[in-house]
Amino acid sequence: MKKLLFILMLMPIVILAQEKTVSGTVNFNGEPLPGVNIVEKGTTNGVTTDFNGNYEITTTTNAVLEISYIGFKKQEVTIGENATINIVMEEDAQQLDNVVVQGFAGVMGKSRKRTASIQTTPESVTAFNSDGIEKAGINNVANFANLVPNLKLSESQAIGVNSLVIRGIPQIRNSDAPVAFVIDGVTIADPSLLNQELFDLALIEVVKGPQGALYGKNAIGGAINIYSKEPTNTMQNKVTLGYGNGNAITGGLVSSGAVKKDKIFYRLSTQYKNFDGLLTNEFLDKKVDFRKEFTLRGQMMFKLSSQFKASVTAQYIDSKGGATYYSTNPSSADNDFFAVGLDYLNPNPDKGDNVISQDTFGDSEMQNFYTNLNLEYSLENVKLQSITSYNNVKRKTVGDLDFIEVFWLDQGETNDTKSFNQELRLTNRRTDTKFDWSLGGFYQNIERPFFQSDYFLSDEWAVTDYVATFKTLAVFGFFDYKLTDKLTASAGLRFDSDRFDLDDLLNDQTDEKKENVLQPKVSLSYQSTENVLLYANYGRGYRAGGFNPKVTPLFNRDFKGEFSDNYEVGFKTSSWNNRFILNGSVFFSDFTNRQQFAITGDDFTPGNFNYDKSTIVGFEFDTKTRVSKYLDILFNYGFVKSKITEGGSTGGESGTERDLNQFNDKNTSLVPQNNFNLGLASNIPFNEKTTLDLSVNYNGTGKIYWEDSNSADYTSDAYQLLDAQATLSINKIKLSLWARNILDKKYYLEYSESGFGWLGTPATVGTTFTFSF
């Protein structure tokens, strides 16, 4: 009897000893397959491959894995002693020819820093995998944003001067964006890189709502995740050539393969783009919206053992383009800026009669070097990950400042960023448990020298000349716990300790400040049926404050950190055998110290200030309908009402401060009141080797108030843009025809209360040829 009891006591230990974690990749024709289901036979223990075709599952040595995916033959694999199992899928001709229309496959994302279908993630997420990116013609975050409700990104003034608005939260010029921008798991500190050219990607996704518990400071509106394709174990090469109007030339090369089979892999990606421009400076008779960009990316991956993996990435970007080509209305016979004042400028951007006519030809340039080292060490039940990165951005701009045909005012600017990140993560590896968790620590050091000068006739004077330094230490944790088979609770907390230092070289002055911030997040999700998910989230967001160049009547020496408390309820549903998907959410945000950008009227000094209280309320929904085997209808809509509720006051010395309560109950400037996208997508196979993909998107941007007084004179009405792409694939050759802003709509990406407008890009068309070998 004692022996029997002893054996029974040892059985759990023996069973645990037999457990093991198996990982690998699933591919077809050398390309990774995301969304493949891998289940331990006879159990509910299963996982799904991520956007790079990777999987990891905890099971036992005698288990059998079942692998299934729509359009491919099912497979079974016995684990045995293998720790790594790579799987090659085979097409199922009978399934492909079946008249039954297949539903949408779930897109895999990583919004909560672990791989999961966006349909099972209790967040508002929009994601495109590699195939979706290619078919939609996504080559930068700006045209990705056109397909996402309550998201907009544009560039104005110069290369790297971006304006991102997410759920009613606008980006502050010369400061941080309201999202965390993450590439391959690394937070990119410089917002000027938001609008870089994108290529050779495995995933692009945006998750909305405060994400500080997972991503840290500045993720007050959400996070944008971009993941590159990983090096492969088989040789793959691809050449891309393209041409379009405006003498738009594109060339690219991707090469990937194994240096040592199953051990060492590489991937080399490069792209060159040249665009002569379509907008003309009427005075100089030159195209002003030109752009040249060269990008080179190299990746190496080392699988040193079944437990240890390392990867290193290096990327270089060299961009040159037009700058400061703001348009005005030259209706006055006298072009003297100061004699006429601002009366000659167009007071309403919807009149559409602004033209670009300046005496100074503006140009800008940006160089970026970025590298990261990712180390992963897998133990039996946990994974330890170290991510080290360095990023160096150099930007320079020269151009006109009065934006008219008289040699009067010019401007110059240099704005650089050097940043170093170190992050350590410890995450759960078990897939057969109710409790999932991750812990970590983070260090960041950012150095930003900024110099701005103005030119009056031949005289130059410095407006700003300083070096800002930001240091952050943070610890964080996040966990999920399945309360029942249907109900899951999630909670996360991040503590940031920030220090800001300013060395003002112009005024021979130094300043420093510290902020310690807690960013909690709690979530409750209920999987009421297999196809219906309900969720509720609360999150606290934080965007860091900083210093201004000097004190003025518009702003103080420093501006405060911005905080939000966000509440959201949402749902995700699929029906009709996954042929109809409807996701939606409603949200409310209560803001303290909302930040705003301003420029003084006397010497054009830039700076930021704070409104005491603001609120945001809105909703969004996203639908996908597979009408037939050859036609998908896609539609999404976002609405937001962002308002100033208590302005407070700002400014410097007593008696010069500005009363901001005059803006109470006004709409927040720069925020589109709504947006939508209506898309049609079709995939038509002619035979086993030939298919035609068609994509049409009609997207709209709602009314925008360009300044906080909400004057009708400086308000843009809604506008719509039509884009399309057709791609013919014949074996390993692809030929694409694309067009953007087909109707040649004139619209503005920025408009100031002084009447200067930044015109959007006119109609562009082109073709792209791709050959894989």
PDB file of C-alpha atoms in Angstrom, residues 336-536:
ATOM      1  CA  ASP A 336       4.484  92.924 -49.501  1.00  0.00           C
ATOM      2  CA  PHE A 337       3.745  90.639 -46.542  1.00  0.00           C
ATOM      3  CA  PHE A 338       3.995  93.276 -43.836  1.00  0.00           C
ATOM      4  CA  ALA A 339       2.385  96.138 -45.779  1.00  0.00           C
ATOM      5  CA  VAL A 340      -0.691  94.166 -46.701  1.00  0.00           C
ATOM      6  CA  GLY A 341      -0.764  92.004 -43.554  1.00  0.00           C
ATOM      7  CA  LEU A 342      -2.668  88.757 -43.684  1.00  0.00           C
ATOM      8  CA  ASP A 343      -5.696  90.136 -45.538  1.00  0.00           C
ATOM      9  CA  TYR A 344      -4.464  88.913 -48.908  1.00  0.00           C
ATOM     10  CA  LEU A 345      -4.334  85.324 -47.678  1.00  0.00           C
ATOM     11  CA  ASN A 346      -7.186  82.941 -48.374  1.00  0.00           C
ATOM     12  CA  PRO A 347      -9.447  82.990 -45.281  1.00  0.00           C
ATOM     13  CA  ASN A 348     -11.214  79.741 -46.201  1.00  0.00           C
ATOM     14  CA  PRO A 349      -9.326  76.619 -47.218  1.00  0.00           C
ATOM     15  CA  ASP A 350     -12.354  75.259 -49.050  1.00  0.00           C
ATOM     16  CA  LYS A 351     -12.218  77.957 -51.720  1.00  0.00           C
ATOM     17  CA  GLY A 352      -9.391  75.965 -53.249  1.00  0.00           C
ATOM     18  CA  ASP A 353      -7.632  78.981 -54.815  1.00  0.00           C
ATOM     19  CA  ASN A 354      -4.383  78.875 -52.840  1.00  0.00           C
ATOM     20  CA  VAL A 355      -1.232  78.542 -54.940  1.00  0.00           C
ATOM     21  CA  ILE A 356       2.432  77.919 -54.168  1.00  0.00           C
ATOM     22  CA  SER A 357       4.452  80.972 -55.184  1.00  0.00           C
ATOM     23  CA  GLN A 358       7.637  81.685 -53.226  1.00  0.00           C
ATOM     24  CA  ASP A 359      11.020  83.224 -53.880  1.00  0.00           C
ATOM     25  CA  THR A 360      12.936  80.603 -51.870  1.00  0.00           C
ATOM     26  CA  PHE A 361      13.125  76.951 -52.898  1.00  0.00           C
ATOM     27  CA  GLY A 362      12.803  74.759 -49.807  1.00  0.00           C
ATOM     28  CA  ASP A 363      14.431  71.417 -49.256  1.00  0.00           C
ATOM     29  CA  SER A 364      14.973  69.018 -46.377  1.00  0.00           C
ATOM     30  CA  GLU A 365      16.888  65.857 -45.654  1.00  0.00           C
ATOM     31  CA  MET A 366      16.897  63.099 -43.064  1.00  0.00           C
ATOM     32  CA  GLN A 367      19.397  60.330 -42.360  1.00  0.00           C
ATOM     33  CA  ASN A 368      18.677  57.500 -39.955  1.00  0.00           C
ATOM     34  CA  PHE A 369      20.824  54.660 -38.666  1.00  0.00           C
ATOM     35  CA  TYR A 370      19.114  52.059 -36.530  1.00  0.00           C
ATOM     36  CA  THR A 371      20.260  48.762 -35.057  1.00  0.00           C
ATOM     37  CA  ASN A 372      18.952  46.267 -32.535  1.00  0.00           C
ATOM     38  CA  LEU A 373      20.113  43.042 -30.892  1.00  0.00           C
ATOM     39  CA  ASN A 374      17.478  40.559 -29.743  1.00  0.00           C
ATOM     40  CA  LEU A 375      18.482  37.656 -27.469  1.00  0.00           C
ATOM     41  CA  GLU A 376      16.005  34.952 -26.447  1.00  0.00           C
ATOM     42  CA  TYR A 377      16.707  32.188 -23.960  1.00  0.00           C
ATOM     43  CA  SER A 378      13.965  29.616 -23.414  1.00  0.00           C
ATOM     44  CA  LEU A 379      13.706  27.619 -20.217  1.00  0.00           C
ATOM     45  CA  GLU A 380      11.144  24.903 -19.575  1.00  0.00           C
ATOM     46  CA  ASN A 381       8.256  27.226 -18.745  1.00  0.00           C
ATOM     47  CA  VAL A 382       9.553  30.765 -19.236  1.00  0.00           C
ATOM     48  CA  LYS A 383      11.365  32.822 -21.843  1.00  0.00           C
ATOM     49  CA  LEU A 384      13.950  35.486 -21.052  1.00  0.00           C
ATOM     50  CA  GLN A 385      14.359  38.153 -23.728  1.00  0.00           C
ATOM     51  CA  SER A 386      16.815  41.027 -24.013  1.00  0.00           C
ATOM     52  CA  ILE A 387      16.279  43.765 -26.630  1.00  0.00           C
ATOM     53  CA  THR A 388      19.028  46.349 -27.087  1.00  0.00           C
ATOM     54  CA  SER A 389      18.713  49.118 -29.670  1.00  0.00           C
ATOM     55  CA  TYR A 390      20.375  52.310 -30.858  1.00  0.00           C
ATOM     56  CA  ASN A 391      18.786  54.899 -33.135  1.00  0.00           C
ATOM     57  CA  ASN A 392      20.349  58.029 -34.658  1.00  0.00           C
ATOM     58  CA  VAL A 393      18.282  60.508 -36.696  1.00  0.00           C
ATOM     59  CA  LYS A 394      19.620  63.675 -38.331  1.00  0.00           C
ATOM     60  CA  ARG A 395      17.239  66.179 -39.950  1.00  0.00           C
ATOM     61  CA  LYS A 396      17.912  69.474 -41.704  1.00  0.00           C
ATOM     62  CA  THR A 397      15.533  71.978 -43.328  1.00  0.00           C
ATOM     63  CA  VAL A 398      15.933  75.273 -45.184  1.00  0.00           C
ATOM     64  CA  GLY A 399      13.216  77.248 -46.929  1.00  0.00           C
ATOM     65  CA  ASP A 400      10.871  80.202 -47.124  1.00  0.00           C
ATOM     66  CA  LEU A 401       9.142  81.666 -44.069  1.00  0.00           C
ATOM     67  CA  ASP A 402       6.870  84.375 -45.497  1.00  0.00           C
ATOM     68  CA  PHE A 403       5.757  82.020 -48.348  1.00  0.00           C
ATOM     69  CA  ILE A 404       5.442  84.822 -50.900  1.00  0.00           C
ATOM     70  CA  GLU A 405       7.407  86.074 -53.925  1.00  0.00           C
ATOM     71  CA  VAL A 406       9.500  88.623 -52.012  1.00  0.00           C
ATOM     72  CA  PHE A 407      12.947  87.973 -50.549  1.00  0.00           C
ATOM     73  CA  TRP A 408      12.004  88.785 -46.996  1.00  0.00           C
ATOM     74  CA  LEU A 409      11.948  85.956 -44.458  1.00  0.00           C
ATOM     75  CA  ASP A 410      13.589  82.522 -44.674  1.00  0.00           C
ATOM     76  CA  GLN A 411      14.103  79.743 -42.134  1.00  0.00           C
ATOM     77  CA  GLY A 412      16.560  77.019 -41.231  1.00  0.00           C
ATOM     78  CA  GLU A 413      16.389  74.137 -38.795  1.00  0.00           C
ATOM     79  CA  THR A 414      18.362  71.132 -37.607  1.00  0.00           C
ATOM     80  CA  ASN A 415      16.674  68.592 -35.369  1.00  0.00           C
ATOM     81  CA  ASP A 416      18.513  65.415 -34.346  1.00  0.00           C
ATOM     82  CA  THR A 417      17.786  62.481 -32.046  1.00  0.00           C
ATOM     83  CA  LYS A 418      20.068  59.886 -30.508  1.00  0.00           C
ATOM     84  CA  SER A 419      18.382  57.190 -28.453  1.00  0.00           C
ATOM     85  CA  PHE A 420      19.450  54.031 -26.650  1.00  0.00           C
ATOM     86  CA  ASN A 421      16.960  51.423 -25.376  1.00  0.00           C
ATOM     87  CA  GLN A 422      17.475  48.369 -23.196  1.00  0.00           C
ATOM     88  CA  GLU A 423      14.547  46.129 -22.326  1.00  0.00           C
ATOM     89  CA  LEU A 424      14.410  42.836 -20.417  1.00  0.00           C
ATOM     90  CA  ARG A 425      11.296  40.652 -20.540  1.00  0.00           C
ATOM     91  CA  LEU A 426      10.368  37.459 -18.744  1.00  0.00           C
ATOM     92  CA  THR A 427       7.299  35.762 -20.215  1.00  0.00           C
ATOM     93  CA  ASN A 428       5.292  32.631 -19.662  1.00  0.00           C
ATOM     94  CA  ARG A 429       5.827  29.865 -22.261  1.00  0.00           C
ATOM     95  CA  ARG A 430       3.125  27.481 -21.151  1.00  0.00           C
ATOM     96  CA  THR A 431       0.137  27.243 -23.485  1.00  0.00           C
ATOM     97  CA  ASP A 432      -1.904  24.826 -21.381  1.00  0.00           C
ATOM     98  CA  THR A 433      -2.567  27.001 -18.346  1.00  0.00           C
ATOM     99  CA  LYS A 434      -5.272  29.456 -17.293  1.00  0.00           C
ATOM    100  CA  PHE A 435      -2.710  31.998 -16.149  1.00  0.00           C
ATOM    101  CA  ASP A 436      -0.560  33.963 -18.604  1.00  0.00           C
ATOM    102  CA  TRP A 437       1.903  36.654 -17.593  1.00  0.00           C
ATOM    103  CA  SER A 438       4.884  38.816 -18.532  1.00  0.00           C
ATOM    104  CA  LEU A 439       7.274  40.978 -16.484  1.00  0.00           C
ATOM    105  CA  GLY A 440      10.009  43.354 -17.508  1.00  0.00           C
ATOM    106  CA  GLY A 441      12.239  46.354 -17.045  1.00  0.00           C
ATOM    107  CA  PHE A 442      13.128  49.168 -19.435  1.00  0.00           C
ATOM    108  CA  TYR A 443      15.801  51.870 -19.725  1.00  0.00           C
ATOM    109  CA  GLN A 444      15.888  54.641 -22.316  1.00  0.00           C
ATOM    110  CA  ASN A 445      18.223  57.571 -22.923  1.00  0.00           C
ATOM    111  CA  ILE A 446      17.326  60.193 -25.549  1.00  0.00           C
ATOM    112  CA  GLU A 447      19.374  63.218 -26.607  1.00  0.00           C
ATOM    113  CA  ARG A 448      17.741  65.832 -28.875  1.00  0.00           C
ATOM    114  CA  PRO A 449      19.736  68.865 -30.016  1.00  0.00           C
ATOM    115  CA  PHE A 450      17.479  71.415 -31.730  1.00  0.00           C
ATOM    116  CA  PHE A 451      18.513  74.561 -33.581  1.00  0.00           C
ATOM    117  CA  GLN A 452      16.217  76.973 -35.416  1.00  0.00           C
ATOM    118  CA  SER A 453      17.106  80.238 -37.120  1.00  0.00           C
ATOM    119  CA  ASP A 454      15.263  82.855 -39.130  1.00  0.00           C
ATOM    120  CA  TYR A 455      16.615  85.095 -41.882  1.00  0.00           C
ATOM    121  CA  PHE A 456      15.414  88.660 -42.351  1.00  0.00           C
ATOM    122  CA  LEU A 457      16.826  89.844 -45.690  1.00  0.00           C
ATOM    123  CA  SER A 458      20.506  88.987 -45.236  1.00  0.00           C
ATOM    124  CA  ASP A 459      20.507  88.952 -41.417  1.00  0.00           C
ATOM    125  CA  GLU A 460      20.264  85.668 -39.508  1.00  0.00           C
ATOM    126  CA  TRP A 461      19.274  85.234 -35.877  1.00  0.00           C
ATOM    127  CA  ALA A 462      18.882  82.119 -33.778  1.00  0.00           C
ATOM    128  CA  VAL A 463      15.370  81.453 -32.483  1.00  0.00           C
ATOM    129  CA  THR A 464      16.167  78.298 -30.519  1.00  0.00           C
ATOM    130  CA  ASP A 465      19.381  76.460 -29.706  1.00  0.00           C
ATOM    131  CA  TYR A 466      19.194  73.787 -27.026  1.00  0.00           C
ATOM    132  CA  VAL A 467      19.903  70.155 -26.176  1.00  0.00           C
ATOM    133  CA  ALA A 468      17.113  68.217 -24.464  1.00  0.00           C
ATOM    134  CA  THR A 469      17.893  64.956 -22.663  1.00  0.00           C
ATOM    135  CA  PHE A 470      15.308  62.422 -21.522  1.00  0.00           C
ATOM    136  CA  LYS A 471      16.048  59.431 -19.297  1.00  0.00           C
ATOM    137  CA  THR A 472      13.512  56.790 -18.379  1.00  0.00           C
ATOM    138  CA  LEU A 473      13.599  53.835 -16.000  1.00  0.00           C
ATOM    139  CA  ALA A 474      10.530  51.609 -15.953  1.00  0.00           C
ATOM    140  CA  VAL A 475       9.247  48.299 -14.611  1.00  0.00           C
ATOM    141  CA  PHE A 476       6.093  46.632 -15.860  1.00  0.00           C
ATOM    142  CA  GLY A 477       3.916  43.561 -15.627  1.00  0.00           C
ATOM    143  CA  PHE A 478       0.845  42.198 -17.378  1.00  0.00           C
ATOM    144  CA  PHE A 479      -1.246  39.102 -16.797  1.00  0.00           C
ATOM    145  CA  ASP A 480      -4.363  37.262 -17.999  1.00  0.00           C
ATOM    146  CA  TYR A 481      -6.368  34.844 -15.919  1.00  0.00           C
ATOM    147  CA  LYS A 482      -9.217  32.671 -17.195  1.00  0.00           C
ATOM    148  CA  LEU A 483     -11.865  32.969 -14.478  1.00  0.00           C
ATOM    149  CA  THR A 484     -14.035  30.530 -16.422  1.00  0.00           C
ATOM    150  CA  ASP A 485     -13.894  28.969 -19.869  1.00  0.00           C
ATOM    151  CA  LYS A 486     -15.539  32.130 -21.212  1.00  0.00           C
ATOM    152  CA  LEU A 487     -14.515  34.923 -18.855  1.00  0.00           C
ATOM    153  CA  THR A 488     -10.966  36.335 -18.765  1.00  0.00           C
ATOM    154  CA  ALA A 489      -9.597  39.096 -16.557  1.00  0.00           C
ATOM    155  CA  SER A 490      -6.476  41.048 -17.516  1.00  0.00           C
ATOM    156  CA  ALA A 491      -4.455  43.621 -15.621  1.00  0.00           C
ATOM    157  CA  GLY A 492      -1.233  45.486 -16.192  1.00  0.00           C
ATOM    158  CA  LEU A 493       0.825  48.139 -14.448  1.00  0.00           C
ATOM    159  CA  ARG A 494       3.845  50.143 -15.483  1.00  0.00           C
ATOM    160  CA  PHE A 495       5.886  52.515 -13.362  1.00  0.00           C
ATOM    161  CA  ASP A 496       7.934  55.145 -15.228  1.00  0.00           C
ATOM    162  CA  SER A 497      10.540  57.355 -13.631  1.00  0.00           C
ATOM    163  CA  ASP A 498      11.371  60.135 -16.098  1.00  0.00           C
ATOM    164  CA  ARG A 499      13.988  62.845 -15.923  1.00  0.00           C
ATOM    165  CA  PHE A 500      14.143  65.787 -18.346  1.00  0.00           C
ATOM    166  CA  ASP A 501      17.143  68.097 -18.728  1.00  0.00           C
ATOM    167  CA  LEU A 502      17.420  71.153 -20.955  1.00  0.00           C
ATOM    168  CA  ASP A 503      20.686  72.869 -21.813  1.00  0.00           C
ATOM    169  CA  ASP A 504      19.660  76.178 -23.397  1.00  0.00           C
ATOM    170  CA  LEU A 505      22.741  77.275 -25.338  1.00  0.00           C
ATOM    171  CA  LEU A 506      21.079  80.424 -26.652  1.00  0.00           C
ATOM    172  CA  ASN A 507      20.190  81.865 -23.232  1.00  0.00           C
ATOM    173  CA  ASP A 508      22.928  80.114 -21.235  1.00  0.00           C
ATOM    174  CA  GLN A 509      20.395  78.441 -18.962  1.00  0.00           C
ATOM    175  CA  THR A 510      19.754  74.899 -17.720  1.00  0.00           C
ATOM    176  CA  ASP A 511      16.555  73.302 -16.407  1.00  0.00           C
ATOM    177  CA  GLU A 512      15.548  69.910 -15.091  1.00  0.00           C
ATOM    178  CA  LYS A 513      12.382  68.168 -13.942  1.00  0.00           C
ATOM    179  CA  LYS A 514      11.323  64.696 -12.831  1.00  0.00           C
ATOM    180  CA  GLU A 515       8.071  62.798 -13.203  1.00  0.00           C
ATOM    181  CA  ASN A 516       7.126  59.467 -11.629  1.00  0.00           C
ATOM    182  CA  VAL A 517       4.081  57.956 -13.306  1.00  0.00           C
ATOM    183  CA  LEU A 518       1.912  54.877 -12.779  1.00  0.00           C
ATOM    184  CA  GLN A 519       0.028  53.613 -15.826  1.00  0.00           C
ATOM    185  CA  PRO A 520      -2.533  50.925 -14.930  1.00  0.00           C
ATOM    186  CA  LYS A 521      -4.723  48.922 -17.293  1.00  0.00           C
ATOM    187  CA  VAL A 522      -7.554  46.502 -16.503  1.00  0.00           C
ATOM    188  CA  SER A 523      -9.676  44.493 -18.901  1.00  0.00           C
ATOM    189  CA  LEU A 524     -12.532  42.009 -18.760  1.00  0.00           C
ATOM    190  CA  SER A 525     -13.472  39.907 -21.768  1.00  0.00           C
ATOM    191  CA  TYR A 526     -16.349  37.469 -22.215  1.00  0.00           C
ATOM    192  CA  GLN A 527     -16.369  34.913 -25.049  1.00  0.00           C
ATOM    193  CA  SER A 528     -20.140  34.455 -24.984  1.00  0.00           C
ATOM    194  CA  THR A 529     -20.058  32.093 -27.975  1.00  0.00           C
ATOM    195  CA  GLU A 530     -17.329  30.793 -30.245  1.00  0.00           C
ATOM    196  CA  ASN A 531     -17.929  33.767 -32.567  1.00  0.00           C
ATOM    197  CA  VAL A 532     -18.854  36.582 -30.152  1.00  0.00           C
ATOM    198  CA  LEU A 533     -16.411  38.406 -27.872  1.00  0.00           C
ATOM    199  CA  LEU A 534     -17.478  41.193 -25.504  1.00  0.00           C
ATOM    200  CA  TYR A 535     -14.956  43.302 -23.601  1.00  0.00           C
ATOM    201  CA  ALA A 536     -14.541  46.321 -21.334  1.00  0.00           C
TER     202      ALA A 536
END
